[in-house]
């Protein structure tokens, strides 16, 4: 059986519609991972389990961030801003 990759789950055909909303979700996921790493007193799991959970959360944040990047790039192209201005003029 082929291993499941989180980036295969998180896809959208309209990243420009989701970029702003997903950017906030990515920020929340990163904050959650930071809080988990800083928490030494919960006793819910051992250090290895905590590290694995944080790695999973950051992998999801990274996959979601691809939506943010694609949406931002699309919007920059549409408005003629950013690095795309030079590429399109060539």
PDB file of C-alpha atoms in Angstrom:
ATOM      1  CA  UNK A   1       0.000   0.000   0.000  1.00  0.00           C
ATOM      2  CA  UNK A   2       1.299   3.450  -0.969  1.00  0.00           C
ATOM      3  CA  UNK A   3       2.026   5.704   2.051  1.00  0.00           C
ATOM      4  CA  UNK A   4      -0.373   8.619   2.477  1.00  0.00           C
ATOM      5  CA  UNK A   5       1.232  12.029   1.983  1.00  0.00           C
ATOM      6  CA  UNK A   6      -0.490  14.978   3.613  1.00  0.00           C
ATOM      7  CA  UNK A   7       0.200  17.241   0.633  1.00  0.00           C
ATOM      8  CA  UNK A   8      -1.911  14.891  -1.498  1.00  0.00           C
ATOM      9  CA  UNK A   9      -4.879  15.524   0.804  1.00  0.00           C
ATOM     10  CA  UNK A  10      -4.709  19.317   0.967  1.00  0.00           C
ATOM     11  CA  UNK A  11      -5.387  20.564  -2.548  1.00  0.00           C
ATOM     12  CA  UNK A  12      -7.517  23.280  -4.047  1.00  0.00           C
ATOM     13  CA  UNK A  13      -8.170  24.368  -7.594  1.00  0.00           C
ATOM     14  CA  UNK A  14      -8.743  27.936  -6.395  1.00  0.00           C
ATOM     15  CA  UNK A  15      -5.840  28.878  -4.105  1.00  0.00           C
ATOM     16  CA  UNK A  16      -6.560  32.582  -4.601  1.00  0.00           C
ATOM     17  CA  UNK A  17      -9.946  32.058  -2.890  1.00  0.00           C
ATOM     18  CA  UNK A  18      -8.409  30.267   0.099  1.00  0.00           C
ATOM     19  CA  UNK A  19      -5.003  31.925   0.590  1.00  0.00           C
ATOM     20  CA  UNK A  20      -6.031  34.454   3.236  1.00  0.00           C
ATOM     21  CA  UNK A  21      -8.125  32.018   5.292  1.00  0.00           C
ATOM     22  CA  UNK A  22      -5.493  29.288   5.115  1.00  0.00           C
ATOM     23  CA  UNK A  23      -2.735  31.731   6.137  1.00  0.00           C
ATOM     24  CA  UNK A  24      -4.487  32.188   9.485  1.00  0.00           C
ATOM     25  CA  UNK A  25      -4.857  28.407   9.876  1.00  0.00           C
ATOM     26  CA  UNK A  26      -1.141  27.923   9.182  1.00  0.00           C
ATOM     27  CA  UNK A  27      -0.311  30.498  11.849  1.00  0.00           C
ATOM     28  CA  UNK A  28      -2.540  28.702  14.341  1.00  0.00           C
ATOM     29  CA  UNK A  29      -0.959  25.329  13.583  1.00  0.00           C
ATOM     30  CA  UNK A  30       2.544  26.722  14.032  1.00  0.00           C
ATOM     31  CA  UNK A  31       1.541  28.350  17.326  1.00  0.00           C
ATOM     32  CA  UNK A  32       0.052  25.039  18.486  1.00  0.00           C
ATOM     33  CA  UNK A  33       3.301  23.244  17.677  1.00  0.00           C
ATOM     34  CA  UNK A  34       5.315  25.856  19.579  1.00  0.00           C
ATOM     35  CA  UNK A  35       3.048  25.591  22.609  1.00  0.00           C
ATOM     36  CA  UNK A  36       3.342  21.805  22.578  1.00  0.00           C
ATOM     37  CA  UNK A  37       7.137  21.998  22.539  1.00  0.00           C
ATOM     38  CA  UNK A  38       7.146  24.455  25.431  1.00  0.00           C
ATOM     39  CA  UNK A  39       4.733  22.385  27.574  1.00  0.00           C
ATOM     40  CA  UNK A  40       6.663  20.149  29.959  1.00  0.00           C
ATOM     41  CA  UNK A  41       3.936  19.474  32.499  1.00  0.00           C
ATOM     42  CA  UNK A  42       0.947  17.894  30.726  1.00  0.00           C
ATOM     43  CA  UNK A  43       2.077  14.286  31.162  1.00  0.00           C
ATOM     44  CA  UNK A  44      -0.066  13.265  28.180  1.00  0.00           C
ATOM     45  CA  UNK A  45       2.824  11.702  26.287  1.00  0.00           C
ATOM     46  CA  UNK A  46       6.561  11.196  26.386  1.00  0.00           C
ATOM     47  CA  UNK A  47       9.108  13.395  24.594  1.00  0.00           C
ATOM     48  CA  UNK A  48       9.285  11.190  21.489  1.00  0.00           C
ATOM     49  CA  UNK A  49       5.518  11.190  21.093  1.00  0.00           C
ATOM     50  CA  UNK A  50       5.440  14.968  21.568  1.00  0.00           C
ATOM     51  CA  UNK A  51       8.134  15.442  18.909  1.00  0.00           C
ATOM     52  CA  UNK A  52       6.236  13.202  16.487  1.00  0.00           C
ATOM     53  CA  UNK A  53       2.974  15.070  17.076  1.00  0.00           C
ATOM     54  CA  UNK A  54       4.684  18.415  16.509  1.00  0.00           C
ATOM     55  CA  UNK A  55       6.283  17.093  13.310  1.00  0.00           C
ATOM     56  CA  UNK A  56       2.842  15.995  12.057  1.00  0.00           C
ATOM     57  CA  UNK A  57       1.322  19.410  12.807  1.00  0.00           C
ATOM     58  CA  UNK A  58       4.181  21.198  11.040  1.00  0.00           C
ATOM     59  CA  UNK A  59       3.860  18.895   8.023  1.00  0.00           C
ATOM     60  CA  UNK A  60       0.184  19.838   7.742  1.00  0.00           C
ATOM     61  CA  UNK A  61       1.072  23.535   8.120  1.00  0.00           C
ATOM     62  CA  UNK A  62       3.665  23.195   5.368  1.00  0.00           C
ATOM     63  CA  UNK A  63       1.162  21.572   3.008  1.00  0.00           C
ATOM     64  CA  UNK A  64      -1.424  24.262   3.748  1.00  0.00           C
ATOM     65  CA  UNK A  65       1.189  26.946   3.197  1.00  0.00           C
ATOM     66  CA  UNK A  66       1.477  25.764  -0.409  1.00  0.00           C
ATOM     67  CA  UNK A  67      -2.114  26.969  -0.883  1.00  0.00           C
ATOM     68  CA  UNK A  68      -1.137  30.348   0.581  1.00  0.00           C
ATOM     69  CA  UNK A  69       1.894  30.619  -1.708  1.00  0.00           C
ATOM     70  CA  UNK A  70      -0.057  29.678  -4.845  1.00  0.00           C
ATOM     71  CA  UNK A  71      -2.857  32.080  -3.957  1.00  0.00           C
ATOM     72  CA  UNK A  72      -0.474  34.955  -3.237  1.00  0.00           C
ATOM     73  CA  UNK A  73       1.432  34.346  -6.470  1.00  0.00           C
ATOM     74  CA  UNK A  74      -1.812  34.307  -8.458  1.00  0.00           C
ATOM     75  CA  UNK A  75      -2.995  37.546  -6.873  1.00  0.00           C
ATOM     76  CA  UNK A  76       0.370  39.225  -7.517  1.00  0.00           C
ATOM     77  CA  UNK A  77       0.186  38.252 -11.172  1.00  0.00           C
ATOM     78  CA  UNK A  78      -3.385  39.518 -11.444  1.00  0.00           C
ATOM     79  CA  UNK A  79      -2.481  42.895  -9.928  1.00  0.00           C
ATOM     80  CA  UNK A  80       0.868  43.235 -11.711  1.00  0.00           C
ATOM     81  CA  UNK A  81       2.892  43.330  -8.505  1.00  0.00           C
ATOM     82  CA  UNK A  82       5.925  41.447  -7.265  1.00  0.00           C
ATOM     83  CA  UNK A  83       8.520  39.465  -9.140  1.00  0.00           C
ATOM     84  CA  UNK A  84       5.937  38.425 -11.739  1.00  0.00           C
ATOM     85  CA  UNK A  85       5.911  41.920 -13.204  1.00  0.00           C
ATOM     86  CA  UNK A  86       9.451  41.438 -14.512  1.00  0.00           C
ATOM     87  CA  UNK A  87       8.789  37.911 -15.812  1.00  0.00           C
ATOM     88  CA  UNK A  88       5.604  38.855 -17.663  1.00  0.00           C
ATOM     89  CA  UNK A  89       7.245  41.927 -19.254  1.00  0.00           C
ATOM     90  CA  UNK A  90      10.024  39.825 -20.783  1.00  0.00           C
TER      91      UNK A  90
END
